[in-house]
Tab-separated table of C-alpha atoms in Angstrom:
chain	number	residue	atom	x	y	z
Y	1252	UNK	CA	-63.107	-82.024	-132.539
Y	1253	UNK	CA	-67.087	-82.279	-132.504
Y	1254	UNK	CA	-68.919	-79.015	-131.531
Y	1255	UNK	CA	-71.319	-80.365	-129.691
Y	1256	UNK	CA	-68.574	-82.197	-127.566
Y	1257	UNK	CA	-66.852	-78.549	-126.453
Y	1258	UNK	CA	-70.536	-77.351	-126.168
Y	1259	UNK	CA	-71.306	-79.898	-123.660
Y	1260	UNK	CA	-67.966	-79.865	-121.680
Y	1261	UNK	CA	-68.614	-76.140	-121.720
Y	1262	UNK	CA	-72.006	-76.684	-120.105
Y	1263	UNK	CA	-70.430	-78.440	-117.361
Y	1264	UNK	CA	-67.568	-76.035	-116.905
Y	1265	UNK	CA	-70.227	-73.918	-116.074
Y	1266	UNK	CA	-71.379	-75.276	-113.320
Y	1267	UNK	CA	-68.211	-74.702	-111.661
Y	1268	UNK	CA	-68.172	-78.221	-109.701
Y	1269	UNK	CA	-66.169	-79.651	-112.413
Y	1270	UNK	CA	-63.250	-80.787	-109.861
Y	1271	UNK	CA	-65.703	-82.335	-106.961
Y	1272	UNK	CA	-64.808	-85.902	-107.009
Y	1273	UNK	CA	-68.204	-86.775	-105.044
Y	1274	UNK	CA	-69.724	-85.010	-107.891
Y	1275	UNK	CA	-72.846	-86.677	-110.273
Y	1276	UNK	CA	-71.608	-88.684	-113.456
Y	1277	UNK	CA	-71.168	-86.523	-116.073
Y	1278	UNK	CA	-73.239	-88.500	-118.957
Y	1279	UNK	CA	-73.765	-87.875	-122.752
Y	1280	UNK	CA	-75.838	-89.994	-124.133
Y	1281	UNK	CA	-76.126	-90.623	-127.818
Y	1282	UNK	CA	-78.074	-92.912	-130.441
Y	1283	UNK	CA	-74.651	-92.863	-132.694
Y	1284	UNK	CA	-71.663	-94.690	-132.059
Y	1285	UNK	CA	-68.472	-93.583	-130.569
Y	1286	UNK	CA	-65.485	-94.021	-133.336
Y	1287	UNK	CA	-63.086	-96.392	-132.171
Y	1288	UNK	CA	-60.201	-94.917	-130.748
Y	1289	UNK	CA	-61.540	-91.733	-129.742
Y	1290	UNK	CA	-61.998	-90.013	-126.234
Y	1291	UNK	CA	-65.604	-90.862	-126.448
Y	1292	UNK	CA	-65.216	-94.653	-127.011
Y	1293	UNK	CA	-62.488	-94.581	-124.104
Y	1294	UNK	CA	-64.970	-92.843	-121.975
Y	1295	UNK	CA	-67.798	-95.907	-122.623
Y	1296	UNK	CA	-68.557	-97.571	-119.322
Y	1297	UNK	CA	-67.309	-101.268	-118.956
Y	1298	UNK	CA	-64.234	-102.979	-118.602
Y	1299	UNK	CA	-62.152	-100.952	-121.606
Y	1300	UNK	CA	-63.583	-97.566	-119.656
Y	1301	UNK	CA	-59.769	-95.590	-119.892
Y	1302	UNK	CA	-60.837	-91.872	-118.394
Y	1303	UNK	CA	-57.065	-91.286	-119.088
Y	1304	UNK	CA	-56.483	-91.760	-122.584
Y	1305	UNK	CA	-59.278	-89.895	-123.051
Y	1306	UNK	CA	-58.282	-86.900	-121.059
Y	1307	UNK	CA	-54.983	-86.868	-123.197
Y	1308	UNK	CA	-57.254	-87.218	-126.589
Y	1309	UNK	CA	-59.288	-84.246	-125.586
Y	1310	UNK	CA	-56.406	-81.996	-124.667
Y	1311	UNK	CA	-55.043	-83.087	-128.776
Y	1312	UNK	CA	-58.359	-81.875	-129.826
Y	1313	UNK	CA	-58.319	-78.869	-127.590
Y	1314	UNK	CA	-54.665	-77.795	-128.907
Y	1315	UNK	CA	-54.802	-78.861	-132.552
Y	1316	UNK	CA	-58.589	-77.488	-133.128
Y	1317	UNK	CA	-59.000	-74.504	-135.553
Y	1318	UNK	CA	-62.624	-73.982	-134.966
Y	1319	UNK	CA	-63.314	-70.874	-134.099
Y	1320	UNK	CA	-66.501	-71.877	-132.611
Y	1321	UNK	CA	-64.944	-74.547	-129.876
Y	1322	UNK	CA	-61.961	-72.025	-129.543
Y	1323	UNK	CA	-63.776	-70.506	-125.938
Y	1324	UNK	CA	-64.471	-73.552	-124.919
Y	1325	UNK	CA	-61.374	-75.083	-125.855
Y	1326	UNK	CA	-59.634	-72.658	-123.874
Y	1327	UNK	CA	-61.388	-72.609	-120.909
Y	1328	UNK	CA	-60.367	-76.599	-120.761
Y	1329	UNK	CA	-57.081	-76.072	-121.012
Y	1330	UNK	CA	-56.940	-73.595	-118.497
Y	1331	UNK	CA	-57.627	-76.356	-116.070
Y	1332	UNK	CA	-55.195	-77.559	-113.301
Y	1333	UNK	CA	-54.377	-80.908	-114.402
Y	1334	UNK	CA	-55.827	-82.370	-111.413
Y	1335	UNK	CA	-58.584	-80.653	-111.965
Y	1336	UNK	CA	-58.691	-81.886	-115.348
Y	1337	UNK	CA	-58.444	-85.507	-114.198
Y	1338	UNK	CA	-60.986	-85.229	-111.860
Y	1339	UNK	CA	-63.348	-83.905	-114.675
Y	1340	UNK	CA	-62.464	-86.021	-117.125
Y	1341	UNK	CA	-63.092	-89.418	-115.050
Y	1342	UNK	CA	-66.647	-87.894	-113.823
Y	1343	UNK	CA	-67.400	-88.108	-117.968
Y	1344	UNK	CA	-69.126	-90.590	-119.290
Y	1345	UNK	CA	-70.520	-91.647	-122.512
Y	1346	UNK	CA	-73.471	-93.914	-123.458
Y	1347	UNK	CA	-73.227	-94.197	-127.165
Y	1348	UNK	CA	-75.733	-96.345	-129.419
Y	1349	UNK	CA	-78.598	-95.813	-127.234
Y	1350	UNK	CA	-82.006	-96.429	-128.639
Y	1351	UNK	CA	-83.726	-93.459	-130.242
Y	1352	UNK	CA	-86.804	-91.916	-128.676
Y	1353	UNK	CA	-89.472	-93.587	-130.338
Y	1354	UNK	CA	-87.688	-96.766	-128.878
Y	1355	UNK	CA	-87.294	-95.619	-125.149
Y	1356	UNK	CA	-91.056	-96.783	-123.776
Y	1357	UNK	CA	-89.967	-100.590	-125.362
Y	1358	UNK	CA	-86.969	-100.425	-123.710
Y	1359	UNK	CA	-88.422	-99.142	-120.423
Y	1360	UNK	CA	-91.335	-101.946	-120.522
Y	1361	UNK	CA	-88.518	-104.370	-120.987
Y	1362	UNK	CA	-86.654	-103.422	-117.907
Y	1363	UNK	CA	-90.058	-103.695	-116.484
Y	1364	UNK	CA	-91.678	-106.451	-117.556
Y	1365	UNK	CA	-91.805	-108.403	-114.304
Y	1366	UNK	CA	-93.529	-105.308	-112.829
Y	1367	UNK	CA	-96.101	-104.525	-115.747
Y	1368	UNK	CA	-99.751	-105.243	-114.540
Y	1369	UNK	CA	-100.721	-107.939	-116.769
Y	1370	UNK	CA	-103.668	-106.360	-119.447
Y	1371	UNK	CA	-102.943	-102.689	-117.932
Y	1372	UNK	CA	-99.231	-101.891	-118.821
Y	1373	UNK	CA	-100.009	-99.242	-121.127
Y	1374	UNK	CA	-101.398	-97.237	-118.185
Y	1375	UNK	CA	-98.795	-98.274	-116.016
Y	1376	UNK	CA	-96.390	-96.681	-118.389
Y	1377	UNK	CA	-98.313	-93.921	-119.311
Y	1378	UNK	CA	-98.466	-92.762	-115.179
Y	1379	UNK	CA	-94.515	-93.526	-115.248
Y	1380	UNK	CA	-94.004	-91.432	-117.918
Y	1381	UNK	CA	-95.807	-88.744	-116.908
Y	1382	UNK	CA	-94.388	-89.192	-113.525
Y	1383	UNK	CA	-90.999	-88.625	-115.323
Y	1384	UNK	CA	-92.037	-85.916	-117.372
Y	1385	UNK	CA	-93.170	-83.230	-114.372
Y	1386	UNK	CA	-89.514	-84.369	-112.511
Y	1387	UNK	CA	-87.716	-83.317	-116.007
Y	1388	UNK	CA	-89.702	-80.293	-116.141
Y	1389	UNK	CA	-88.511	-79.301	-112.738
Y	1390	UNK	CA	-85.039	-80.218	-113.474
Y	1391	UNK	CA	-84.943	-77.542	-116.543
Y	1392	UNK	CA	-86.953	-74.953	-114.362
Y	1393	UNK	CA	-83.934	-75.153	-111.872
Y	1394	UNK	CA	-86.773	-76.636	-109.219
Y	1395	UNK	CA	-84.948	-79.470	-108.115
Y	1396	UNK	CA	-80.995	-80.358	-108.472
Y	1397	UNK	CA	-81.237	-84.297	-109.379
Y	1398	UNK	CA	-83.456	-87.726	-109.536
Y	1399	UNK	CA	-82.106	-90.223	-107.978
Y	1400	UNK	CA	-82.532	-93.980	-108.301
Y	1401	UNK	CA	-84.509	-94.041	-105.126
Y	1402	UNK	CA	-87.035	-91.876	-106.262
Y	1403	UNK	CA	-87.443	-93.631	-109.217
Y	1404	UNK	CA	-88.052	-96.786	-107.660
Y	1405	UNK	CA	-90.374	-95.259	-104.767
Y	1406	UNK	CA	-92.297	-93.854	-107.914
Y	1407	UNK	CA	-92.646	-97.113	-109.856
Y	1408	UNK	CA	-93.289	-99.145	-106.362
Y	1409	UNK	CA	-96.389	-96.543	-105.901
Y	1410	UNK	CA	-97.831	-96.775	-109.337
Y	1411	UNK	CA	-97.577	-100.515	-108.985
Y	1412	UNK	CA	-99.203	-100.669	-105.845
Y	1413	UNK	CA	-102.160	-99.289	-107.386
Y	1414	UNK	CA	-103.314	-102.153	-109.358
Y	1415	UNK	CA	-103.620	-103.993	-106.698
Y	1416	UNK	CA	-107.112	-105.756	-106.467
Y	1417	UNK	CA	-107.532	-103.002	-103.332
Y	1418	UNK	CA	-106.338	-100.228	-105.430
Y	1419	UNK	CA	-106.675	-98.306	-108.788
Y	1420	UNK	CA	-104.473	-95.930	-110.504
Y	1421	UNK	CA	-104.788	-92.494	-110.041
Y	1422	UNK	CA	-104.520	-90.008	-113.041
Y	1423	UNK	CA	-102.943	-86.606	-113.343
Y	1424	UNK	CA	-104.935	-83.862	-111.505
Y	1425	UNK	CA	-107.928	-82.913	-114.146
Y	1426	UNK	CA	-107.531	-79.018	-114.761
Y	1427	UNK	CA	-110.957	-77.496	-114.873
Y	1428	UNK	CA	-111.179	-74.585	-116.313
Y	1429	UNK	CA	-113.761	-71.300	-116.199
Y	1430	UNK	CA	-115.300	-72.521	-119.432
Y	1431	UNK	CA	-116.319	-75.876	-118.201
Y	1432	UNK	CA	-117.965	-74.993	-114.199
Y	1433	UNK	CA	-119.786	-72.352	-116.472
Y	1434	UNK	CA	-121.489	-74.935	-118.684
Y	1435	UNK	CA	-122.505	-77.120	-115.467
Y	1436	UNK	CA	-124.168	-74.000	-113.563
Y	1437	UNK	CA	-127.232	-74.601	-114.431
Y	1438	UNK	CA	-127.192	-78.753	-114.109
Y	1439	UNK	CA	-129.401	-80.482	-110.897
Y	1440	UNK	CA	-127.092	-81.171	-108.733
Y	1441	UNK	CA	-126.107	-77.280	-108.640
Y	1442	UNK	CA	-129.618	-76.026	-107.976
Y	1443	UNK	CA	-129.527	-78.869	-105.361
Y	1444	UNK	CA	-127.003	-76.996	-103.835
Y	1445	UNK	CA	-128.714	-73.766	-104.418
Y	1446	UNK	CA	-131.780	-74.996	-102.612
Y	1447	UNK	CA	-129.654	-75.406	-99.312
Y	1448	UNK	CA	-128.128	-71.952	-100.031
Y	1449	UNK	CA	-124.509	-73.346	-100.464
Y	1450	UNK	CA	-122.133	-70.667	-101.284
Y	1451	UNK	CA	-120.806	-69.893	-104.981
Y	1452	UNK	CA	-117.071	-70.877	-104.006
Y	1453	UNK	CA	-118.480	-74.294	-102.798
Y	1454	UNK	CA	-121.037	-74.841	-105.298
Y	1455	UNK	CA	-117.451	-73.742	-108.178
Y	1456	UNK	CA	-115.341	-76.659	-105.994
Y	1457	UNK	CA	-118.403	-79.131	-106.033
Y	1458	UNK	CA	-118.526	-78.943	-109.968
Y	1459	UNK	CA	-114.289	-79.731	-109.854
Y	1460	UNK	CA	-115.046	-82.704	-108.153
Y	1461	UNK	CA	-118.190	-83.662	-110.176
Y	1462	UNK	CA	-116.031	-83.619	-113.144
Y	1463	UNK	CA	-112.889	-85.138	-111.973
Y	1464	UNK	CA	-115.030	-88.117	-110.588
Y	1465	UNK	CA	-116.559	-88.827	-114.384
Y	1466	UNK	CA	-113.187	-88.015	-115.990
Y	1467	UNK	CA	-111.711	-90.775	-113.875
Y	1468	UNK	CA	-113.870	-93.558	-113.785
Y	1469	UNK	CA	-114.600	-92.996	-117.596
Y	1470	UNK	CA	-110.703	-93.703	-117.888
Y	1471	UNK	CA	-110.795	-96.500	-115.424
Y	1472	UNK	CA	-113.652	-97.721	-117.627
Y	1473	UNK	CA	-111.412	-97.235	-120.720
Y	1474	UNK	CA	-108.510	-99.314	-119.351
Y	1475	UNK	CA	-110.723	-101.501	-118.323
Y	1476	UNK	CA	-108.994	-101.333	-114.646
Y	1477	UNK	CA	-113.018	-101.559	-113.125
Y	1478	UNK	CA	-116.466	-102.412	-114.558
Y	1479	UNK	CA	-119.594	-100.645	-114.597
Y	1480	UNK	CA	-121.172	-103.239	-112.229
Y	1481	UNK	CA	-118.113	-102.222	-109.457
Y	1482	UNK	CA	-118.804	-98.685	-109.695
Y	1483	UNK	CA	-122.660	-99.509	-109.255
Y	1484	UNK	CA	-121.889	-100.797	-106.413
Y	1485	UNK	CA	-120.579	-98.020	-105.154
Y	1486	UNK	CA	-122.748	-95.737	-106.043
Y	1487	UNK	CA	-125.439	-98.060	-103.854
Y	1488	UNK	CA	-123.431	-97.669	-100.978
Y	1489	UNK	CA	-123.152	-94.165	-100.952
Y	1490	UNK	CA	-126.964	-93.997	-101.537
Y	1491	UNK	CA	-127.425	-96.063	-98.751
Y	1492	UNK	CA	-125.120	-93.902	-96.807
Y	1493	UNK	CA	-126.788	-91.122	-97.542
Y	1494	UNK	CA	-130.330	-92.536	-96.819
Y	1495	UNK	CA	-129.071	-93.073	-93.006
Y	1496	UNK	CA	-127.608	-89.520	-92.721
Y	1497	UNK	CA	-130.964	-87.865	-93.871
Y	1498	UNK	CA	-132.930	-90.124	-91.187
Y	1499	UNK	CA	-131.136	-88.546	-88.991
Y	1500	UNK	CA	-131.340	-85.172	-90.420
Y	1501	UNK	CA	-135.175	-85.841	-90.619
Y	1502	UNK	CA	-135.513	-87.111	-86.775
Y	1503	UNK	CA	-133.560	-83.961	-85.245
Y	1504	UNK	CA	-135.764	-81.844	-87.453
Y	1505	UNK	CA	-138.918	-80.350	-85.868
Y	1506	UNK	CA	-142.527	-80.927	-87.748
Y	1507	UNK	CA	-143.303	-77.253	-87.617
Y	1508	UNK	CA	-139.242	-76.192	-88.671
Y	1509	UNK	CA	-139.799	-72.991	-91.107
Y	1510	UNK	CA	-138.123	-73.085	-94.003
Y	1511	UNK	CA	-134.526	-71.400	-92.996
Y	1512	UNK	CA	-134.221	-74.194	-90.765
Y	1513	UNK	CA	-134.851	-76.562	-93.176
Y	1514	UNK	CA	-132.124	-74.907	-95.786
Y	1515	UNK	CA	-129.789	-75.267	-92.530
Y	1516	UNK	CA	-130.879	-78.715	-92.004
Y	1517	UNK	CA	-129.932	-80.051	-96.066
Y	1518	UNK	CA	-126.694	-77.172	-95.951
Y	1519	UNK	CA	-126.231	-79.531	-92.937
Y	1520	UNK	CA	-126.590	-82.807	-94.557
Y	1521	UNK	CA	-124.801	-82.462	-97.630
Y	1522	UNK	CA	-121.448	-80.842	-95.593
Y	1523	UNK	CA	-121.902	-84.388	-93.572
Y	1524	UNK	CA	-121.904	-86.566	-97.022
Y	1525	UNK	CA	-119.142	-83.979	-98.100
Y	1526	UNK	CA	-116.923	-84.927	-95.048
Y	1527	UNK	CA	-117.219	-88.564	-95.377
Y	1528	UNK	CA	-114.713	-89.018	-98.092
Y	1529	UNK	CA	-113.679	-92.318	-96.065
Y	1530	UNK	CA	-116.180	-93.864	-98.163
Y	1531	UNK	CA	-114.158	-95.844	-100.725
Y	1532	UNK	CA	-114.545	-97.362	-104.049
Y	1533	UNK	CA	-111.543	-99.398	-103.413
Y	1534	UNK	CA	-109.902	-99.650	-99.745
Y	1535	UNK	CA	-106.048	-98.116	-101.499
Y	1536	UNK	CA	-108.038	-95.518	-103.672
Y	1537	UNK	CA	-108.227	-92.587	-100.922
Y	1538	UNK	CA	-108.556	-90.022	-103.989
Y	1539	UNK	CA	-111.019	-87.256	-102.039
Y	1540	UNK	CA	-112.418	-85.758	-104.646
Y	1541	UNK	CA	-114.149	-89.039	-106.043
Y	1542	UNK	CA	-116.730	-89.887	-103.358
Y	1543	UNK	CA	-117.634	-86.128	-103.664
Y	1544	UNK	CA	-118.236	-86.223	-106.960
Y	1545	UNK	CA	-119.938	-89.461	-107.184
Y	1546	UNK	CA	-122.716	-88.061	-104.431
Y	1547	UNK	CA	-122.924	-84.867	-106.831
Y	1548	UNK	CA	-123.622	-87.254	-109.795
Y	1549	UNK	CA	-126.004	-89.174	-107.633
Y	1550	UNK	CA	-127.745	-85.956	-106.845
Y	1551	UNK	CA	-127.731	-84.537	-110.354
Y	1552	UNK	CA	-129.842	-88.212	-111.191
Y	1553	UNK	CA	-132.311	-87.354	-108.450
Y	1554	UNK	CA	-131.392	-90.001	-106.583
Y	1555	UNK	CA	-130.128	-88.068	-103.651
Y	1556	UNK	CA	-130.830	-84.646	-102.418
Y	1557	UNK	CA	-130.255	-82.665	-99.700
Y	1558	UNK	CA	-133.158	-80.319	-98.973
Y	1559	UNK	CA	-135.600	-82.021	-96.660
Y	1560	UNK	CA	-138.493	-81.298	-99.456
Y	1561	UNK	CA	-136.121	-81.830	-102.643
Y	1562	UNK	CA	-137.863	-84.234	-104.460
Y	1563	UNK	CA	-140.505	-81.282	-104.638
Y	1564	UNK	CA	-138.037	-78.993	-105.250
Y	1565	UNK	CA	-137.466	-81.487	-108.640
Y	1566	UNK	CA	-140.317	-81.967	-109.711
Y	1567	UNK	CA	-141.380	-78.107	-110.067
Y	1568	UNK	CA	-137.561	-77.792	-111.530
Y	1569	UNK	CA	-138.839	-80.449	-114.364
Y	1570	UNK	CA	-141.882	-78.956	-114.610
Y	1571	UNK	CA	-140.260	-75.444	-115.275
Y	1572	UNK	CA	-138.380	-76.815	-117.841
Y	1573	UNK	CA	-140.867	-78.705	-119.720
Y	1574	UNK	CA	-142.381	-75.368	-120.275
């Protein structure tokens, strides 16, 4: 007789697949219980599962209801085939007395517990979850039709894979908006760019991946997934990467170059460092965006640069603002 029963059946009614035997499971899940002897109890999965007794308890309720709010619904039922009515009925299911929300991510980690990176499940299940969030999203925007247990597992195989000790895990895109590249405009590593005349579209994306790259390691550093001293590292290597690139930039340069071809020689340089994103922190981490950033950081410290002459260019940047 409950409303939100003939509510829900009327959902599915309205998909109009309600006789297609190959059809999904039609669940309704529930933190209450299902009274005993009622068409949702018979409809629990397990061995006492009886999809028929429960068809003939919902067309009682569908007959002997006064409720003027059902009464659409009610109808609509009724006015079923009775094999179609079967075949609806035994595609129902009910999973009463499951835990309430606040309880799924326990239940979740217990299912997963053999999985959970040992010291780092909280961000394992924080990626799952938000994994699981966008798919539920798209499923209520009509984007996509289903999730199916493949997917599911593909996901949690791929998040797991990334706490490997050749991996890290990688964190929802970082939306940057206007407010933000506008407060970075006038850091170093932007008039570093400026000095090699690279374009305002480039010099917007260079600023996403500047702060992407400190967003994420500072929440690798959080979850204490990677040290400081790891990430030092890295930033050494790219230094030293970037050392060999500008001998080379230096050597093909002529003494007596004028100074457009020595803006074309650093524009030159940094799109080199900018293309060499094969540079990893971690050999599984292939996140683009990172080494880009990290060279952008490097350069806002001074400790890279891309203009032939930019440690001149620094100092009479310092010196401007000291004034």
């Amino acid at each position: 007789m409950s409303i939100d029963w003939w509510r829900t059946i009327q959902a599915w009614m309205d998909t109009d697949i309600v006789d297609d035997p190959n059809g999904p499971k039609l669940i309704i899940v529930t933190t209450q219980r299902a009274t005993p002897g009622s068409a949702a109890s018979a409809l629990r999965p397990g061995p006492d599962r009886n999809p028929a007794e429960a068809l003939r308890l919902l067309c009682e309720a569908a007959r002997n209801s006064t409720s003027k709010e059902t009464a659409n619904s009610r109808q609509a039922f009724l006015e079923l085939t009775p094999s179609r009515m079967k075949v609806f009925v035994g595609r129902m299911h009910v999973l009463d007395g499951s835990p309430a929300i606040s309880d799924l991510d326990h239940a979740v980690r217990a299912e997963l517990s053999i999985l959970l990176p040992m010291g780092q499940e909280d961000q394992f299940m924080h990626q799952l979850w938000g994994w699981w969030y966008g798919r539920v999203i798209e499923l209520l925007c009509g984007q996509v039709k289903g999730i199916n247990g493949l997917q599911v597992k593909h996901e949690i195989d791929e998040i797991k894979a990334q706490y490997s000790d050749q991996a890290l895990p990688k964190s929802a895109p970082v939306e940057v908006e206007s407010s933000i590249i506008s407060d970075y405009l006038d850091h170093v590593f932007v008039h570093q760019m400026r000095w090699v005349e690279w374009s305002p579209k480039l010099i917007e994306l260079a600023i996403i991946d500047y702060y992407r790259a400190y967003v994420q390691a500072a929440r690798w550093i959080e979850d204490r997934v990677i040290g400081y001293d790891e990430i030092g590292r890295y930033e050494r290597r790219l230094q030293e990467e970037w050392e060999r690139e500008r001998e080379y930039m230096l050597l093909e340069l002529a003494p007596d170059a004028n100074d457009d071809a020595r803006r074309r020689a650093g524009a030159k340089l940094l799109k080199t460092l900018m293309s060499q994103t094969q540079l990893r922190i971690r050999t599984r981490y292939d996140e683009a965006f990172f080494p880009r950033g990290k060279c952008h950081e490097l350069a806002d410290l001074g400790h890279i640069g891309w203009h032939p002459e930019f440690q001149n260019h620094l100092e009479s940047l310092l010196l401007k603002e000291s004034v």
